[in-house]
mmCIF file of C-alpha atoms and ligand atoms in Angstrom:
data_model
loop_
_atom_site.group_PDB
_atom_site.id
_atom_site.type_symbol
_atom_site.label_atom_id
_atom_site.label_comp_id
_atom_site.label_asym_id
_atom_site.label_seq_id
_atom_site.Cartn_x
_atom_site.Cartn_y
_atom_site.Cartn_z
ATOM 1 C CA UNK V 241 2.734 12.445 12.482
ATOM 2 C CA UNK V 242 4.019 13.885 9.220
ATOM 3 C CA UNK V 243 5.485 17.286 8.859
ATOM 4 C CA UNK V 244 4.372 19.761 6.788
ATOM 5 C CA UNK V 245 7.244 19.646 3.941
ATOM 6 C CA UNK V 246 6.387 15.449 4.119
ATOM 7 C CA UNK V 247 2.955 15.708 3.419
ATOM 8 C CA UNK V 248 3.624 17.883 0.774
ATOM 9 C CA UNK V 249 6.319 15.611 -0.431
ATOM 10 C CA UNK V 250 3.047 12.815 -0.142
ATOM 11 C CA UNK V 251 1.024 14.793 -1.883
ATOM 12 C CA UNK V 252 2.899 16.062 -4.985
ATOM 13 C CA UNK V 253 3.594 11.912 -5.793
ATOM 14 C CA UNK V 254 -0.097 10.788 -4.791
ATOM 15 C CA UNK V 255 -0.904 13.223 -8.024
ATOM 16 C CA UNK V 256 1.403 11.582 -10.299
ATOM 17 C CA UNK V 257 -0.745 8.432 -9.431
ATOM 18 C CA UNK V 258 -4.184 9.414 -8.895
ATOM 19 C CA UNK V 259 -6.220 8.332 -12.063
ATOM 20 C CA UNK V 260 -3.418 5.512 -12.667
ATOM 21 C CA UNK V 261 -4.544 3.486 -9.347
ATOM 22 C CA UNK V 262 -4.735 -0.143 -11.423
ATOM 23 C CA UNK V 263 -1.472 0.335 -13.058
ATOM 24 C CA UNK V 264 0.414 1.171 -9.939
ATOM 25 C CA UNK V 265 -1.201 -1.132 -7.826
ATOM 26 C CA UNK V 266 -1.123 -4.087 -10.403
ATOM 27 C CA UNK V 267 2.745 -3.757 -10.806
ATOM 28 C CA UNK V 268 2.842 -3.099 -6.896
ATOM 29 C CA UNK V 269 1.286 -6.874 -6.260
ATOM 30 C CA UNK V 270 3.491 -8.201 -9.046
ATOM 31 C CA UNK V 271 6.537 -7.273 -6.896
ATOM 32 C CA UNK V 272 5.522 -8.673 -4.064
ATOM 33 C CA UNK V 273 4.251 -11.891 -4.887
ATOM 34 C CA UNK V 274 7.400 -12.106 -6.952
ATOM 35 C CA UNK V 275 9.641 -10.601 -4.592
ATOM 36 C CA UNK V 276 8.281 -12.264 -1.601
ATOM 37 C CA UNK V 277 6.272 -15.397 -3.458
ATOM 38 C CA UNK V 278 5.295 -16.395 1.036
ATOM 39 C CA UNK V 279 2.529 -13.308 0.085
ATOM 40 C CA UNK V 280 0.561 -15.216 -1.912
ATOM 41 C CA UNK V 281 -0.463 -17.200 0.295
ATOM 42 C CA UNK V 282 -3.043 -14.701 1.222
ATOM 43 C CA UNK V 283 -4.589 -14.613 -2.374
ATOM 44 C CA UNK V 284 -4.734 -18.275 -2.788
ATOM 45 C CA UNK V 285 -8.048 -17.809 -5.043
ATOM 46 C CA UNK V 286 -6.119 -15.684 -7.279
ATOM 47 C CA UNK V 287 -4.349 -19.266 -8.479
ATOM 48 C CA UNK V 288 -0.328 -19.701 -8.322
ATOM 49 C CA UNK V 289 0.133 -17.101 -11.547
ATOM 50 C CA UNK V 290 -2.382 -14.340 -10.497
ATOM 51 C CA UNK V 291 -3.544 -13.100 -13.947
ATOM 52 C CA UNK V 292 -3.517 -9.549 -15.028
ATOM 53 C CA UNK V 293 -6.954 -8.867 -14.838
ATOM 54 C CA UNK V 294 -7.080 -9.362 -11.097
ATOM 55 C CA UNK V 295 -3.697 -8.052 -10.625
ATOM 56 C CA UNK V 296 -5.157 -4.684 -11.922
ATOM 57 C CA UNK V 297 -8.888 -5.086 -10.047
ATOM 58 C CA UNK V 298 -7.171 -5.949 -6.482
ATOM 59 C CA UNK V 299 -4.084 -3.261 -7.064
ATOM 60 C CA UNK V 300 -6.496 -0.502 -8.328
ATOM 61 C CA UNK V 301 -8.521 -1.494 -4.521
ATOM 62 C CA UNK V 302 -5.419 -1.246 -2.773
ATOM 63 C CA UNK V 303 -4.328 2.300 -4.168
ATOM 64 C CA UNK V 304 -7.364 3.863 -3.889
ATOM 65 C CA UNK V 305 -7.388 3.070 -0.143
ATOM 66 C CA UNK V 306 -4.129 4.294 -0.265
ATOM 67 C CA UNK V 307 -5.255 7.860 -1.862
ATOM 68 C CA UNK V 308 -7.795 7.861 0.868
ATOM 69 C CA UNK V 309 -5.074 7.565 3.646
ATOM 70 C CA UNK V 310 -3.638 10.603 1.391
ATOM 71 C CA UNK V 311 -6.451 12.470 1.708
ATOM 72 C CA UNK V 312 -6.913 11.832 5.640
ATOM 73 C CA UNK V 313 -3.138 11.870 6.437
ATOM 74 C CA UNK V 314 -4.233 13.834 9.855
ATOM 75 C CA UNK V 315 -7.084 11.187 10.338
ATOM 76 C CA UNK V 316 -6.057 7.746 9.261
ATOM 77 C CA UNK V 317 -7.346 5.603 12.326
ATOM 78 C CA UNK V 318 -10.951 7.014 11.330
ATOM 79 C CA UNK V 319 -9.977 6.791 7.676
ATOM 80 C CA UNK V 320 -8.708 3.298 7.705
ATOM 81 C CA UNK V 321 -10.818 1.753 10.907
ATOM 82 C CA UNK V 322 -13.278 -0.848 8.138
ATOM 83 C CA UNK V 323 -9.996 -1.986 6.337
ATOM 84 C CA UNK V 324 -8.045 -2.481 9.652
ATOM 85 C CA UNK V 325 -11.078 -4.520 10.888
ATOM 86 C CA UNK V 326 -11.211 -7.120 7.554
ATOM 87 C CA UNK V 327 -7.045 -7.186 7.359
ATOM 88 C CA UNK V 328 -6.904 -8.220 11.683
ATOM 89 C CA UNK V 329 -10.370 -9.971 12.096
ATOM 90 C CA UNK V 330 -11.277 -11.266 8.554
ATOM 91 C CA UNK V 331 -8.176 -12.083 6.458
ATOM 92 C CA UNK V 332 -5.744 -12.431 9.095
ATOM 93 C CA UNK V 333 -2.701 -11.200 7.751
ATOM 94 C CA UNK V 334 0.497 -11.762 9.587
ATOM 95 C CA UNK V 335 1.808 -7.772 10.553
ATOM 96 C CA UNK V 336 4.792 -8.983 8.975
ATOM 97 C CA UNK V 337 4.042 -8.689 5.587
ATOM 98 C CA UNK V 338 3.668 -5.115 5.735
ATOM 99 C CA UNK V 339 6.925 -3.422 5.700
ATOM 100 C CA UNK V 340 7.007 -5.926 2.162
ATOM 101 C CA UNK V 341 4.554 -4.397 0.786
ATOM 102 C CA UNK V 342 5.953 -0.844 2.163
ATOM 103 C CA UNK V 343 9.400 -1.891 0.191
ATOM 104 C CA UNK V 344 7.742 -3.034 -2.822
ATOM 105 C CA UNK V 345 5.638 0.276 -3.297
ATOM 106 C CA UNK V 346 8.921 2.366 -2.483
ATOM 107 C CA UNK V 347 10.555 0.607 -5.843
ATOM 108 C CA UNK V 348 7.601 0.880 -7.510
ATOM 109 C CA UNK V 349 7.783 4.862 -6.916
ATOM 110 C CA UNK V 350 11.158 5.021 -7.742
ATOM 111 C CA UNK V 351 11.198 3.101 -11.092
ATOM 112 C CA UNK V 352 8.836 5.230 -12.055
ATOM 113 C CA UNK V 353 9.907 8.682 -11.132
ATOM 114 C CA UNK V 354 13.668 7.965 -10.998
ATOM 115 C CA UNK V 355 15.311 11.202 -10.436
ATOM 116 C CA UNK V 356 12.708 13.059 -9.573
ATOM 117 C CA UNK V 357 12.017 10.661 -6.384
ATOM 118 C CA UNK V 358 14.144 12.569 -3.681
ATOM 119 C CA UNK V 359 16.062 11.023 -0.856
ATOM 120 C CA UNK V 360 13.200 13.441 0.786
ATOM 121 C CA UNK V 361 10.339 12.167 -1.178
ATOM 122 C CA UNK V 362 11.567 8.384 0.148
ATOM 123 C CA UNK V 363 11.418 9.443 3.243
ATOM 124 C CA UNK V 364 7.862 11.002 3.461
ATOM 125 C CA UNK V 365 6.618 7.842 1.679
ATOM 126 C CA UNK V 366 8.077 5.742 3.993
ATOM 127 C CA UNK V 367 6.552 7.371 6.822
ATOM 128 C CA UNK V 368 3.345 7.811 5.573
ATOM 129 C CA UNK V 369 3.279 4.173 4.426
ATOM 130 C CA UNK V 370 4.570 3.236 7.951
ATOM 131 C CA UNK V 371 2.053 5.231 9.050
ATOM 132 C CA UNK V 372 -0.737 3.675 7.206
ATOM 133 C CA UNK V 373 0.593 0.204 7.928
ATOM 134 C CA UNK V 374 0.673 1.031 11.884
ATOM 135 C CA UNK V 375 -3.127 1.610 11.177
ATOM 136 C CA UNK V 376 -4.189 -1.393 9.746
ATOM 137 C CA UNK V 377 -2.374 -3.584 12.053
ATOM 138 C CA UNK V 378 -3.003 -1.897 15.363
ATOM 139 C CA UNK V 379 -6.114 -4.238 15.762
ATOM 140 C CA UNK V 380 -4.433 -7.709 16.277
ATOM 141 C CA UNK V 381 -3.931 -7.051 19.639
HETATM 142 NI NI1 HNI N 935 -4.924 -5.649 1.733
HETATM 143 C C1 HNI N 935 -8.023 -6.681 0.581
HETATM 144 C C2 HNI N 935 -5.799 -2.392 1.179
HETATM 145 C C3 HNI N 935 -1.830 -4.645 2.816
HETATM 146 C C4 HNI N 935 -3.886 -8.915 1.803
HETATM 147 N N1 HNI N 935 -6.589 -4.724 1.027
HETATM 148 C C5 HNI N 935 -7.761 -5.322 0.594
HETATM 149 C C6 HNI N 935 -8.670 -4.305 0.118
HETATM 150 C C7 HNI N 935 -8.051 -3.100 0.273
HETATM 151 C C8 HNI N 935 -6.740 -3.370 0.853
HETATM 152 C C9 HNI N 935 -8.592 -1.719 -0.071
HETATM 153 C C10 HNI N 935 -10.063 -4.549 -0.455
HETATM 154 C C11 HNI N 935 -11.055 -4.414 0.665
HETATM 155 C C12 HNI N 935 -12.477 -4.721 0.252
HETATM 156 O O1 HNI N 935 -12.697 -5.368 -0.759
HETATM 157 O O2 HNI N 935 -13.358 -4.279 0.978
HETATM 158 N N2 HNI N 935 -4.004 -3.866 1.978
HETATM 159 C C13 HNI N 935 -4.542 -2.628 1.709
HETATM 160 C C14 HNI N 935 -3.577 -1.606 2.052
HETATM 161 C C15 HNI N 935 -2.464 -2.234 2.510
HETATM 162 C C16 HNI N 935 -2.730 -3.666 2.459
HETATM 163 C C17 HNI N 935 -3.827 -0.109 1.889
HETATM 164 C C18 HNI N 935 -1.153 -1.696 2.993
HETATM 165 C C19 HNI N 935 -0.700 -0.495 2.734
HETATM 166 N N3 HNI N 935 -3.185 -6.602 2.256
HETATM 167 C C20 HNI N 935 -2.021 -6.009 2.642
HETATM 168 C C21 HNI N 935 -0.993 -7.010 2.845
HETATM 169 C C22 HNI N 935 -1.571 -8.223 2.536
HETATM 170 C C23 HNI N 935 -2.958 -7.953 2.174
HETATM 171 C C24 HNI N 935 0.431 -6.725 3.294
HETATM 172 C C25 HNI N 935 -0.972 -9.600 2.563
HETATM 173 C C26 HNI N 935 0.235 -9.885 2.146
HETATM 174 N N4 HNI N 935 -5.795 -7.474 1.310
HETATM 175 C C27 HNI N 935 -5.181 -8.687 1.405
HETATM 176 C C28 HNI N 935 -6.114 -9.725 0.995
HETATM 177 C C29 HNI N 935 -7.308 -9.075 0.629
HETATM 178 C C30 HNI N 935 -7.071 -7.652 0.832
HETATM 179 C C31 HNI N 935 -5.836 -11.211 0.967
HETATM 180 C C32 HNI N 935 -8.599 -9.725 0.092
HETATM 181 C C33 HNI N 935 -8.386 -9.903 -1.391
HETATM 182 C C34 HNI N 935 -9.634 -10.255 -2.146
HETATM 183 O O3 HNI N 935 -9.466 -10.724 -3.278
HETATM 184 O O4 HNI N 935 -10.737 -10.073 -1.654
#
């Protein structure tokens, strides 16, 4: 799927993030329930104004399965087979709301790094995520 330069270009930003997990994925879910408000409707027990706490317990869940998929870039059907099972059979999330999350993360990275997020770094990320995304939705069917 990805190149080698791309999963190096995966790699080198997964380690800015590792050990940072809540933070990332906290601001990550602030996005897109603010960018795209139709997401919450998924997390209705997290209340209309999701508070920080679980902001930073679900965000920290959804990067860490996200350094997983890093970790099994050559392998994520394997790596990613429980999760794609609870997000087609269990929670039911419209396929749709994927490439949101996708853009959300991709601002999220580049707020953060600024210059040092290459057009080529954007590009591996969106791949990967694409990639990762293409996993967990290949079940509906
Ligand atoms: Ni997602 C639960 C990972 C996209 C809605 N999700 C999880 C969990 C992980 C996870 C990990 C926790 C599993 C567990 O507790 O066993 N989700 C991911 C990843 C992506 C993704 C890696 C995409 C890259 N999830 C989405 C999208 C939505 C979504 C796009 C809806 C907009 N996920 C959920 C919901 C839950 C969830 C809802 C359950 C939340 C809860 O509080 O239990």
């Amino acid at each position: 799927m990805l190149n080698a330069q791309e999963r190096a270009q995966v790699a080198q930003v997964w380690d800015l993030i590792a050990g940072h997990e809540a933070p990332f994925g906290a601001e990550l879910l602030l996005r897109l329930f603010t960018v795209y408000p139709s997401t919450k409707t998924y997390f209705k027990h997290l209340g209309v104004f999701p508070d920080e706490v679980h902001l930073l317990s679900h965000g920290k869940r959804l990067l860490e399965a996200v350094g997983v998929a890093v970790l099994h870039m050559d392998n994520l059907r394997w790596a990613l087979s429980p999760l794609a099972d609870l997000h087609a059979h269990v929670l039911r999330v419209d396929p749709s709301n994927f490439p949101l999350l996708i853009q959300c993360f991709q601002v999220v990275l580049a707020s953060h790094l600024q210059g040092e997020y290459t057009v080529e770094m954007q590009a591996a990320w969106d791949k990967f995520l694409t990639g990762v995304a293409v996993v967990l939705t290949e079940k509906y069917r």
